[in-house]
Amino acid sequence: MASQGGPTAGEYIVHHLGHLQNHKPSNVVDFTVFNYDSMFWAISLGILGCWVLWAAARKATSGVPGRFQAAVEILVEMVDAQAKGIVHSAESRKFVAPLALTVFVWIFLMNAMDLLPVDLIPAIWHGVAPAIGAKDYMRVVPTADLSVTMGLSVAVLLVCLYYNIKIKGMGGWVHELFTAPFGSHPVLWPFNFMMQIIEFVAKTVSHGMRLFGNMYAGELIFMLIALMGGAWSLSATGIGLAIGHIIAGSAWAIFHILIITLQAFVFMMLTLVYVGQAHDSH
Protein backbone atom coordinates (compact mmCIF):
# COMPACT_ATOMS: atom_id res chain seq x y z
CA MET A 1 0.00 0.00 0.00
CA ALA A 2 2.88 2.36 0.74
CA SER A 3 4.13 2.04 -2.80
CA GLN A 4 0.84 3.48 -4.08
CA GLY A 5 1.22 6.59 -1.93
CA GLY A 6 -1.19 5.49 0.79
CA PRO A 7 -0.43 4.50 4.38
CA THR A 8 1.07 1.15 5.21
CA ALA A 9 -1.02 -1.40 7.06
CA GLY A 10 0.72 -0.51 10.30
CA GLU A 11 0.18 3.22 9.81
CA TYR A 12 -3.48 2.61 8.99
CA ILE A 13 -4.08 0.64 12.18
CA VAL A 14 -2.08 3.02 14.39
CA HIS A 15 -4.05 5.98 13.04
CA HIS A 16 -7.39 4.25 13.61
CA LEU A 17 -6.37 3.39 17.17
CA GLY A 18 -5.57 7.03 17.95
CA HIS A 19 -7.96 9.07 20.09
CA LEU A 20 -9.16 12.63 19.69
CA GLN A 21 -7.75 13.89 22.99
CA ASN A 22 -6.57 17.05 24.67
CA HIS A 23 -2.94 15.90 24.78
CA LYS A 24 -0.87 12.75 24.62
CA PRO A 25 -0.47 10.86 27.92
CA SER A 26 2.84 11.47 29.63
CA ASN A 27 2.72 8.21 31.60
CA VAL A 28 0.97 4.85 31.47
CA VAL A 29 -1.64 6.35 33.80
CA ASP A 30 -2.37 10.02 33.14
CA PHE A 31 -5.62 11.37 34.58
CA THR A 32 -5.17 14.71 32.80
CA VAL A 33 -5.90 13.12 29.41
CA PHE A 34 -9.46 13.26 28.08
CA ASN A 35 -10.47 11.15 25.09
CA TYR A 36 -13.10 13.42 23.59
CA ASP A 37 -14.29 10.87 21.03
CA SER A 38 -14.95 8.20 23.67
CA MET A 39 -16.70 10.73 25.89
CA PHE A 40 -18.89 11.98 23.05
CA TRP A 41 -20.00 8.57 21.85
CA ALA A 42 -20.46 7.15 25.36
CA ILE A 43 -22.61 10.09 26.47
CA SER A 44 -24.58 10.16 23.21
CA LEU A 45 -25.31 6.44 23.35
CA GLY A 46 -26.21 6.70 27.04
CA ILE A 47 -28.77 9.36 26.17
CA LEU A 48 -30.04 7.21 23.29
CA GLY A 49 -30.40 4.18 25.56
CA CYS A 50 -32.34 6.19 28.16
CA TRP A 51 -34.58 7.58 25.43
CA VAL A 52 -35.32 4.08 24.09
CA LEU A 53 -36.32 2.84 27.55
CA TRP A 54 -38.34 5.99 28.21
CA ALA A 55 -40.14 5.65 24.86
CA ALA A 56 -41.01 2.04 25.67
CA ALA A 57 -42.38 3.00 29.09
CA ARG A 58 -44.35 5.92 27.67
CA LYS A 59 -45.99 3.81 24.97
CA ALA A 60 -46.64 0.81 27.22
CA THR A 61 -50.23 -0.44 27.13
CA SER A 62 -52.10 -3.06 29.11
CA GLY A 63 -53.38 -4.72 25.97
CA VAL A 64 -51.50 -6.79 23.42
CA PRO A 65 -48.02 -5.20 23.19
CA GLY A 66 -46.35 -4.29 19.93
CA ARG A 67 -43.01 -5.76 18.92
CA PHE A 68 -40.99 -2.90 20.41
CA GLN A 69 -42.84 -3.00 23.73
CA ALA A 70 -42.66 -6.80 23.84
CA ALA A 71 -38.91 -6.77 23.23
CA VAL A 72 -38.31 -4.23 26.00
CA GLU A 73 -40.61 -6.12 28.38
CA ILE A 74 -38.73 -9.36 27.74
CA LEU A 75 -35.44 -7.57 28.46
CA VAL A 76 -36.79 -5.97 31.65
CA GLU A 77 -38.18 -9.29 32.89
CA MET A 78 -34.89 -11.03 32.17
CA VAL A 79 -32.88 -8.47 34.12
CA ASP A 80 -35.41 -8.43 36.96
CA ALA A 81 -35.28 -12.23 37.24
CA GLN A 82 -31.50 -12.17 37.42
CA ALA A 83 -31.58 -9.41 40.03
CA LYS A 84 -34.06 -11.36 42.20
CA GLY A 85 -31.85 -14.43 42.08
CA ILE A 86 -28.70 -12.59 43.12
CA VAL A 87 -29.71 -9.56 45.22
CA HIS A 88 -32.13 -10.81 47.84
CA SER A 89 -33.03 -7.42 49.31
CA ALA A 90 -36.26 -6.15 47.71
CA GLU A 91 -35.40 -2.62 48.83
CA SER A 92 -31.98 -2.73 47.14
CA ARG A 93 -33.45 -4.16 43.94
CA LYS A 94 -35.48 -0.96 43.45
CA PHE A 95 -32.18 0.68 42.50
CA VAL A 96 -30.00 -2.27 41.48
CA ALA A 97 -32.37 -3.78 38.90
CA PRO A 98 -32.81 -0.52 36.91
CA LEU A 99 -29.06 0.02 37.23
CA ALA A 100 -28.38 -3.42 35.74
CA LEU A 101 -30.85 -2.77 32.92
CA THR A 102 -29.21 0.57 32.14
CA VAL A 103 -25.74 -1.01 32.20
CA PHE A 104 -26.81 -3.74 29.78
CA VAL A 105 -28.49 -1.39 27.28
CA TRP A 106 -25.70 1.20 27.48
CA ILE A 107 -22.85 -1.26 27.02
CA PHE A 108 -24.72 -3.07 24.24
CA LEU A 109 -25.13 0.19 22.32
CA MET A 110 -21.47 1.14 22.82
CA ASN A 111 -20.36 -2.34 21.71
CA ALA A 112 -22.66 -2.19 18.68
CA MET A 113 -20.71 0.77 17.28
CA ASP A 114 -18.14 -1.84 16.25
CA LEU A 115 -20.59 -3.07 13.60
CA LEU A 116 -20.36 0.19 11.66
CA PRO A 117 -17.95 0.20 8.68
CA VAL A 118 -14.47 0.87 10.03
CA ASP A 119 -13.85 3.96 7.90
CA LEU A 120 -17.37 5.43 7.81
CA ILE A 121 -17.35 7.89 10.71
CA PRO A 122 -13.56 8.50 10.60
CA ALA A 123 -13.96 9.46 6.91
CA ILE A 124 -16.77 11.88 7.76
CA TRP A 125 -14.65 13.33 10.57
CA HIS A 126 -11.72 13.62 8.15
CA GLY A 127 -13.76 16.15 6.20
CA VAL A 128 -15.06 17.97 9.28
CA ALA A 129 -11.93 18.13 11.47
CA PRO A 130 -9.86 20.56 9.34
CA ALA A 131 -12.83 22.93 9.05
CA ILE A 132 -13.13 23.27 12.82
CA GLY A 133 -9.42 23.05 13.58
CA ALA A 134 -9.61 19.66 15.30
CA LYS A 135 -7.21 16.73 15.06
CA ASP A 136 -7.99 14.02 12.53
CA TYR A 137 -8.63 11.20 15.01
CA MET A 138 -11.98 9.57 15.74
CA ARG A 139 -12.61 6.23 17.48
CA VAL A 140 -16.24 5.29 17.74
CA VAL A 141 -16.24 2.24 20.04
CA PRO A 142 -16.12 3.59 23.61
CA THR A 143 -15.77 0.12 25.16
CA ALA A 144 -12.52 -0.39 23.18
CA ASP A 145 -11.11 2.46 25.31
CA LEU A 146 -9.67 1.22 28.59
CA SER A 147 -10.46 4.49 30.36
CA VAL A 148 -14.18 3.98 29.64
CA THR A 149 -14.38 0.35 30.76
CA MET A 150 -12.32 1.01 33.87
CA GLY A 151 -14.51 4.01 34.63
CA LEU A 152 -17.56 1.74 34.46
CA SER A 153 -15.95 -0.87 36.70
CA VAL A 154 -14.88 1.77 39.25
CA ALA A 155 -18.47 3.06 39.30
CA VAL A 156 -19.63 -0.49 40.10
CA LEU A 157 -17.00 -0.64 42.87
CA LEU A 158 -18.37 2.56 44.40
CA VAL A 159 -21.89 1.10 44.33
CA CYS A 160 -20.58 -2.02 46.08
CA LEU A 161 -18.83 0.04 48.76
CA TYR A 162 -22.06 1.99 49.29
CA TYR A 163 -24.08 -1.17 49.87
CA ASN A 164 -21.38 -2.68 52.08
CA ILE A 165 -21.73 0.32 54.39
CA LYS A 166 -25.52 0.61 54.05
CA ILE A 167 -26.25 -3.06 54.77
CA LYS A 168 -23.56 -3.80 57.36
CA GLY A 169 -22.95 -0.34 58.81
CA MET A 170 -19.57 1.33 58.85
CA GLY A 171 -18.50 -0.57 61.97
CA GLY A 172 -19.72 -3.90 60.63
CA TRP A 173 -17.98 -3.44 57.30
CA VAL A 174 -14.68 -2.38 58.90
CA HIS A 175 -14.96 -5.39 61.21
CA GLU A 176 -15.44 -7.64 58.19
CA LEU A 177 -12.42 -6.10 56.45
CA PHE A 178 -10.18 -7.20 59.33
CA THR A 179 -11.79 -10.52 60.33
CA ALA A 180 -12.66 -12.21 57.00
CA PRO A 181 -11.78 -14.59 55.49
CA PHE A 182 -9.25 -16.14 57.90
CA GLY A 183 -10.74 -15.33 61.31
CA SER A 184 -10.92 -12.69 64.00
CA HIS A 185 -7.61 -13.32 65.77
CA PRO A 186 -5.61 -10.05 65.94
CA VAL A 187 -2.60 -11.73 64.34
CA LEU A 188 -4.70 -12.37 61.24
CA TRP A 189 -6.02 -8.81 60.88
CA PRO A 190 -3.27 -7.59 58.49
CA PHE A 191 -3.67 -10.67 56.27
CA ASN A 192 -7.45 -10.35 56.23
CA PHE A 193 -7.28 -6.68 55.33
CA MET A 194 -4.73 -7.33 52.60
CA MET A 195 -6.87 -10.09 51.10
CA GLN A 196 -9.97 -7.89 51.15
CA ILE A 197 -8.17 -5.06 49.35
CA ILE A 198 -6.74 -7.49 46.79
CA GLU A 199 -10.24 -8.87 46.20
CA PHE A 200 -11.74 -5.42 45.58
CA VAL A 201 -8.88 -4.43 43.26
CA ALA A 202 -8.90 -7.74 41.36
CA LYS A 203 -12.66 -7.66 40.80
CA THR A 204 -12.57 -4.06 39.61
CA VAL A 205 -9.62 -4.52 37.25
CA SER A 206 -10.88 -7.79 35.77
CA HIS A 207 -14.39 -6.32 35.38
CA GLY A 208 -13.11 -3.49 33.19
CA MET A 209 -10.30 -5.36 31.45
CA ARG A 210 -12.56 -8.22 30.29
CA LEU A 211 -14.88 -5.90 28.41
CA PHE A 212 -12.02 -3.79 27.03
CA GLY A 213 -9.99 -6.79 25.86
CA ASN A 214 -12.84 -8.38 23.94
CA MET A 215 -13.96 -5.17 22.23
CA TYR A 216 -10.39 -4.05 21.45
CA ALA A 217 -9.67 -7.41 19.82
CA GLY A 218 -12.90 -7.21 17.82
CA GLU A 219 -12.02 -3.72 16.62
CA LEU A 220 -8.58 -4.89 15.46
CA ILE A 221 -10.08 -7.79 13.52
CA PHE A 222 -12.44 -5.45 11.70
CA MET A 223 -9.46 -3.26 10.79
CA LEU A 224 -7.55 -6.24 9.42
CA ILE A 225 -10.57 -7.24 7.35
CA ALA A 226 -10.83 -3.67 6.05
CA LEU A 227 -7.17 -3.86 5.01
CA MET A 228 -8.02 -6.85 2.82
CA GLY A 229 -10.46 -4.68 0.88
CA GLY A 230 -7.94 -1.86 0.72
CA ALA A 231 -5.24 -4.18 -0.62
CA TRP A 232 -7.61 -5.39 -3.34
CA SER A 233 -8.65 -1.87 -4.37
CA LEU A 234 -5.00 -0.84 -4.78
CA SER A 235 -4.00 -3.85 -6.86
CA ALA A 236 -4.75 -4.72 -10.45
CA THR A 237 -5.43 -8.35 -9.52
CA GLY A 238 -6.24 -10.16 -6.34
CA ILE A 239 -9.97 -10.78 -6.70
CA GLY A 240 -9.51 -13.34 -3.95
CA LEU A 241 -8.83 -10.48 -1.54
CA ALA A 242 -12.16 -8.87 -2.43
CA ILE A 243 -14.03 -12.15 -1.98
CA GLY A 244 -12.20 -12.82 1.29
CA HIS A 245 -12.97 -9.29 2.47
CA ILE A 246 -16.70 -9.77 1.89
CA ILE A 247 -16.88 -13.28 3.36
CA ALA A 248 -14.67 -12.54 6.39
CA GLY A 249 -16.38 -9.21 7.06
CA SER A 250 -19.87 -10.71 6.90
CA ALA A 251 -18.96 -13.76 8.99
CA TRP A 252 -17.18 -11.72 11.66
CA ALA A 253 -20.00 -9.14 11.83
CA ILE A 254 -22.59 -11.91 12.35
CA PHE A 255 -20.43 -13.56 15.01
CA HIS A 256 -19.69 -10.20 16.59
CA ILE A 257 -23.40 -9.64 17.23
CA LEU A 258 -23.15 -12.52 19.71
CA ILE A 259 -19.97 -11.09 21.24
CA ILE A 260 -21.33 -7.57 21.82
CA THR A 261 -24.49 -8.99 23.40
CA LEU A 262 -22.60 -11.51 25.51
CA GLN A 263 -20.12 -8.93 26.79
CA ALA A 264 -22.95 -6.57 27.79
CA PHE A 265 -24.68 -9.46 29.57
CA VAL A 266 -21.49 -10.57 31.36
CA PHE A 267 -20.76 -7.04 32.57
CA MET A 268 -24.35 -6.70 33.82
CA MET A 269 -24.26 -10.09 35.59
CA LEU A 270 -20.95 -9.34 37.28
CA THR A 271 -22.39 -6.02 38.43
CA LEU A 272 -25.30 -7.88 40.04
CA VAL A 273 -22.97 -10.50 41.54
CA TYR A 274 -20.64 -7.92 43.09
CA VAL A 275 -23.54 -5.90 44.49
CA GLY A 276 -25.09 -9.13 45.79
CA GLN A 277 -21.81 -10.02 47.52
CA ALA A 278 -21.89 -6.63 49.22
CA HIS A 279 -25.15 -7.70 50.89
CA ASP A 280 -23.66 -10.93 52.27
CA SER A 281 -21.73 -11.19 55.51
CA HIS A 282 -18.67 -13.38 55.87
Coordinates of N, CA and C in Angstrom, one line a residue, residues 5-130:
G5 N 1.4 5.3 -2.5 CA 1.2 6.6 -1.9 C 0.3 6.6 -0.7
G6 N -0.3 5.5 -0.4 CA -1.2 5.5 0.8 C -0.4 5.0 2.0
P7 N -1.1 5.0 3.2 CA -0.4 4.5 4.4 C -0.2 3.0 4.3
T8 N 0.8 2.6 5.1 CA 1.1 1.1 5.2 C 0.0 0.6 6.1
A9 N 0.0 -0.8 6.2 CA -1.0 -1.4 7.1 C -0.8 -1.0 8.5
G10 N 0.4 -0.9 8.9 CA 0.7 -0.5 10.3 C 0.3 0.9 10.6
E11 N 0.6 1.8 9.6 CA 0.2 3.2 9.8 C -1.3 3.4 9.8
Y12 N -2.0 2.6 9.0 CA -3.5 2.6 9.0 C -4.1 2.2 10.3
I13 N -3.6 1.1 10.9 CA -4.1 0.6 12.2 C -3.7 1.6 13.3
V14 N -2.5 2.1 13.3 CA -2.1 3.0 14.4 C -2.9 4.3 14.4
H15 N -3.2 4.8 13.1 CA -4.0 6.0 13.0 C -5.5 5.7 13.6
H16 N -6.0 4.6 13.2 CA -7.4 4.2 13.6 C -7.5 3.9 15.1
L17 N -6.4 3.6 15.7 CA -6.4 3.4 17.2 C -6.1 4.7 18.0
G18 N -5.8 5.8 17.3 CA -5.6 7.0 17.9 C -6.9 7.7 18.4
H19 N -6.8 8.4 19.5 CA -8.0 9.1 20.1 C -7.9 10.6 19.8
L20 N -9.1 11.2 19.7 CA -9.2 12.6 19.7 C -9.1 13.1 21.2
Q21 N -8.0 13.6 21.6 CA -7.8 13.9 23.0 C -7.1 15.2 23.2
N22 N -7.1 15.7 24.4 CA -6.6 17.1 24.7 C -5.0 17.1 24.6
H23 N -4.4 16.0 25.0 CA -2.9 15.9 24.8 C -2.5 14.4 25.0
K24 N -1.4 14.1 24.5 CA -0.9 12.8 24.6 C -0.5 12.4 26.1
P25 N -0.8 11.2 26.5 CA -0.5 10.9 27.9 C 1.0 10.9 28.1
S26 N 1.4 11.4 29.3 CA 2.8 11.5 29.6 C 3.3 10.2 30.4
N27 N 2.4 9.4 30.9 CA 2.7 8.2 31.6 C 1.7 7.1 31.2
V28 N 1.9 5.9 31.7 CA 1.0 4.8 31.5 C -0.4 5.2 32.0
V29 N -0.4 5.8 33.2 CA -1.6 6.3 33.8 C -1.5 7.9 33.9
D30 N -2.4 8.6 33.2 CA -2.4 10.0 33.1 C -3.8 10.5 33.2
F31 N -4.2 11.0 34.4 CA -5.6 11.4 34.6 C -5.9 12.8 34.0
T32 N -4.9 13.4 33.4 CA -5.2 14.7 32.8 C -5.6 14.6 31.3
V33 N -5.6 13.4 30.8 CA -5.9 13.1 29.4 C -7.4 12.8 29.3
F34 N -8.0 13.5 28.3 CA -9.5 13.3 28.1 C -9.6 12.8 26.6
N35 N -10.2 11.6 26.4 CA -10.5 11.2 25.1 C -11.8 11.7 24.7
Y36 N -11.8 12.8 23.9 CA -13.1 13.4 23.6 C -14.0 12.5 22.8
D37 N -13.4 11.7 21.9 CA -14.3 10.9 21.0 C -15.0 9.8 21.9
S38 N -14.3 9.2 22.8 CA -14.9 8.2 23.7 C -16.0 8.8 24.5
M39 N -15.7 10.0 25.1 CA -16.7 10.7 25.9 C -17.9 11.1 25.1
F40 N -17.7 11.6 23.9 CA -18.9 12.0 23.0 C -19.8 10.8 22.7
W41 N -19.2 9.7 22.2 CA -20.0 8.6 21.8 C -20.6 7.9 23.0
A42 N -19.9 7.8 24.2 CA -20.5 7.1 25.4 C -21.7 7.9 25.9
I43 N -21.5 9.3 26.0 CA -22.6 10.1 26.5 C -23.8 10.1 25.5
S44 N -23.5 10.2 24.2 CA -24.6 10.2 23.2 C -25.4 8.9 23.2
L45 N -24.6 7.7 23.3 CA -25.3 6.4 23.4 C -26.0 6.2 24.7
G46 N -25.5 6.8 25.8 CA -26.2 6.7 27.0 C -27.5 7.4 27.0
I47 N -27.5 8.6 26.3 CA -28.8 9.4 26.2 C -29.7 8.6 25.3
L48 N -29.2 8.0 24.2 CA -30.0 7.2 23.3 C -30.7 6.0 24.0
G49 N -29.9 5.3 24.8 CA -30.4 4.2 25.6 C -31.5 4.6 26.5
C50 N -31.3 5.7 27.2 CA -32.3 6.2 28.2 C -33.6 6.6 27.4
W51 N -33.4 7.2 26.2 CA -34.6 7.6 25.4 C -35.4 6.4 25.0
V52 N -34.7 5.3 24.5 CA -35.3 4.1 24.1 C -36.2 3.5 25.2
L53 N -35.6 3.4 26.4 CA -36.3 2.8 27.6 C -37.5 3.7 27.9
W54 N -37.3 5.1 27.9 CA -38.3 6.0 28.2 C -39.5 5.9 27.2
A55 N -39.1 5.8 25.9 CA -40.1 5.6 24.9 C -41.0 4.4 25.0
A56 N -40.3 3.3 25.4 CA -41.0 2.0 25.7 C -42.0 2.2 26.8
A57 N -41.5 2.8 27.9 CA -42.4 3.0 29.1 C -43.5 3.9 28.8
R58 N -43.3 5.0 28.0 CA -44.4 5.9 27.7 C -45.4 5.3 26.8
K59 N -45.0 4.4 25.9 CA -46.0 3.8 25.0 C -46.6 2.5 25.5
A60 N -46.2 2.1 26.7 CA -46.6 0.8 27.2 C -48.2 0.8 27.4
T61 N -48.8 -0.3 27.0 CA -50.2 -0.4 27.1 C -50.5 -1.7 27.9
S62 N -51.7 -1.9 28.4 CA -52.1 -3.1 29.1 C -52.6 -4.1 28.2
G63 N -52.9 -3.8 26.9 CA -53.4 -4.7 26.0 C -52.3 -5.5 25.3
V64 N -52.5 -6.0 24.1 CA -51.5 -6.8 23.4 C -50.4 -5.9 23.0
P65 N -49.1 -6.1 23.5 CA -48.0 -5.2 23.2 C -47.5 -5.3 21.8
G66 N -47.0 -4.2 21.2 CA -46.4 -4.3 19.9 C -45.0 -4.9 20.0
R67 N -44.3 -5.1 18.9 CA -43.0 -5.8 18.9 C -42.0 -5.0 19.8
F68 N -42.0 -3.7 19.7 CA -41.0 -2.9 20.4 C -41.3 -3.0 21.9
Q69 N -42.5 -2.9 22.3 CA -42.8 -3.0 23.7 C -42.6 -4.4 24.2
A70 N -42.9 -5.4 23.4 CA -42.7 -6.8 23.8 C -41.2 -7.1 24.0
A71 N -40.4 -6.6 23.1 CA -38.9 -6.8 23.2 C -38.3 -6.1 24.5
V72 N -38.8 -4.9 24.8 CA -38.3 -4.2 26.0 C -38.8 -4.9 27.2
E73 N -40.1 -5.4 27.2 CA -40.6 -6.1 28.4 C -39.9 -7.4 28.6
I74 N -39.5 -8.1 27.6 CA -38.7 -9.4 27.7 C -37.4 -9.0 28.4
L75 N -36.7 -8.0 27.9 CA -35.4 -7.6 28.5 C -35.6 -7.2 29.9
V76 N -36.6 -6.4 30.3 CA -36.8 -6.0 31.6 C -37.1 -7.2 32.5
E77 N -37.9 -8.1 32.1 CA -38.2 -9.3 32.9 C -36.9 -10.2 33.1
M78 N -36.1 -10.3 32.1 CA -34.9 -11.0 32.2 C -34.0 -10.4 33.2
V79 N -33.8 -9.1 33.2 CA -32.9 -8.5 34.1 C -33.5 -8.6 35.5
D80 N -34.8 -8.4 35.7 CA -35.4 -8.4 37.0 C -35.3 -9.8 37.6
A81 N -35.4 -10.9 36.7 CA -35.3 -12.2 37.2 C -33.9 -12.5 37.7
Q82 N -32.9 -12.0 37.0 CA -31.5 -12.2 37.4 C -31.2 -11.4 38.7
A83 N -31.8 -10.2 38.8 CA -31.6 -9.4 40.0 C -32.2 -10.1 41.2
K84 N -33.4 -10.7 41.1 CA -34.1 -11.4 42.2 C -33.3 -12.6 42.7
G85 N -32.6 -13.2 41.7 CA -31.9 -14.4 42.1 C -30.5 -14.1 42.7
I86 N -30.0 -12.9 42.6 CA -28.7 -12.6 43.1 C -28.8 -11.6 44.3
V87 N -29.6 -10.6 44.2 CA -29.7 -9.6 45.2 C -31.0 -9.8 45.9
H88 N -30.9 -10.3 47.1 CA -32.1 -10.8 47.8 C -32.9 -9.7 48.6
S89 N -32.3 -8.5 48.6 CA -33.0 -7.4 49.3 C -34.0 -6.7 48.3
A90 N -35.3 -6.8 48.6 CA -36.3 -6.2 47.7 C -36.0 -4.6 47.7
E91 N -35.6 -4.1 48.8 CA -35.4 -2.6 48.8 C -34.2 -2.2 47.9
S92 N -33.2 -3.0 48.0 CA -32.0 -2.7 47.1 C -32.3 -2.9 45.7
R93 N -33.1 -3.9 45.3 CA -33.4 -4.2 43.9 C -34.2 -3.0 43.3
K94 N -34.8 -2.1 44.1 CA -35.5 -1.0 43.5 C -34.5 -0.1 42.7
F95 N -33.2 -0.1 43.2 CA -32.2 0.7 42.5 C -31.3 -0.2 41.6
V96 N -31.0 -1.4 42.1 CA -30.0 -2.3 41.5 C -30.5 -2.8 40.2
A97 N -31.8 -3.2 40.1 CA -32.4 -3.8 38.9 C -32.4 -2.8 37.8
P98 N -32.9 -1.5 38.0 CA -32.8 -0.5 36.9 C -31.4 -0.2 36.5
L99 N -30.5 -0.2 37.5 CA -29.1 0.0 37.2 C -28.5 -1.1 36.3
A100 N -28.8 -2.3 36.6 CA -28.4 -3.4 35.7 C -29.0 -3.3 34.3
L101 N -30.2 -2.9 34.2 CA -30.8 -2.8 32.9 C -30.2 -1.7 32.1
T102 N -29.9 -0.5 32.8 CA -29.2 0.6 32.1 C -27.8 0.2 31.7
V103 N -27.1 -0.6 32.5 CA -25.7 -1.0 32.2 C -25.8 -1.9 31.0
F104 N -26.7 -2.8 30.9 CA -26.8 -3.7 29.8 C -27.1 -3.0 28.5
V105 N -28.1 -2.1 28.5 CA -28.5 -1.4 27.3 C -27.4 -0.5 26.8
W106 N -26.8 0.2 27.8 CA -25.7 1.2 27.5 C -24.5 0.5 26.9
I107 N -24.0 -0.6 27.5 CA -22.8 -1.3 27.0 C -23.1 -1.9 25.7
F108 N -24.4 -2.5 25.5 CA -24.7 -3.1 24.2 C -24.6 -2.0 23.1
L109 N -25.2 -0.8 23.3 CA -25.1 0.2 22.3 C -23.7 0.6 22.0
M110 N -22.9 0.8 23.1 CA -21.5 1.1 22.8 C -20.7 0.0 22.1
N111 N -21.0 -1.2 22.4 CA -20.4 -2.3 21.7 C -20.8 -2.4 20.3
A112 N -22.1 -2.1 20.0 CA -22.7 -2.2 18.7 C -22.0 -1.2 17.7
M113 N -21.4 -0.2 18.2 CA -20.7 0.8 17.3 C -19.6 0.1 16.5
D114 N -19.2 -1.1 17.0 CA -18.1 -1.8 16.2 C -18.7 -2.4 15.0
L115 N -20.0 -2.5 14.8 CA -20.6 -3.1 13.6 C -20.6 -2.1 12.4
L116 N -20.4 -0.8 12.7 CA -20.4 0.2 11.7 C -19.1 0.0 10.8
P117 N -19.2 0.3 9.5 CA -18.0 0.2 8.7 C -16.8 1.0 9.3
V118 N -15.6 0.3 9.3 CA -14.5 0.9 10.0 C -14.2 2.3 9.7
D119 N -14.3 2.6 8.4 CA -13.8 4.0 7.9 C -15.0 4.9 7.7
L120 N -16.2 4.6 8.1 CA -17.4 5.4 7.8 C -17.3 6.7 8.6
I121 N -17.4 6.7 9.9 CA -17.3 7.9 10.7 C -16.0 8.6 10.7
P122 N -14.8 7.8 10.7 CA -13.6 8.5 10.6 C -13.4 9.3 9.3
A123 N -14.0 8.8 8.2 CA -14.0 9.5 6.9 C -14.8 10.7 7.0
I124 N -15.9 10.7 7.6 CA -16.8 11.9 7.8 C -16.0 12.9 8.6
W125 N -15.4 12.4 9.7 CA -14.6 13.3 10.6 C -13.4 13.9 9.8
H126 N -12.9 13.1 8.9 CA -11.7 13.6 8.1 C -12.1 14.9 7.3
G127 N -13.3 15.0 6.9 CA -13.8 16.2 6.2 C -14.2 17.3 7.1
V128 N -14.6 17.0 8.3 CA -15.1 18.0 9.3 C -13.9 18.5 10.1
A129 N -13.0 17.7 10.5 CA -11.9 18.1 11.5 C -11.1 19.3 11.0
P130 N -10.6 19.4 9.7 CA -9.9 20.6 9.3 C -10.7 21.8 9.4

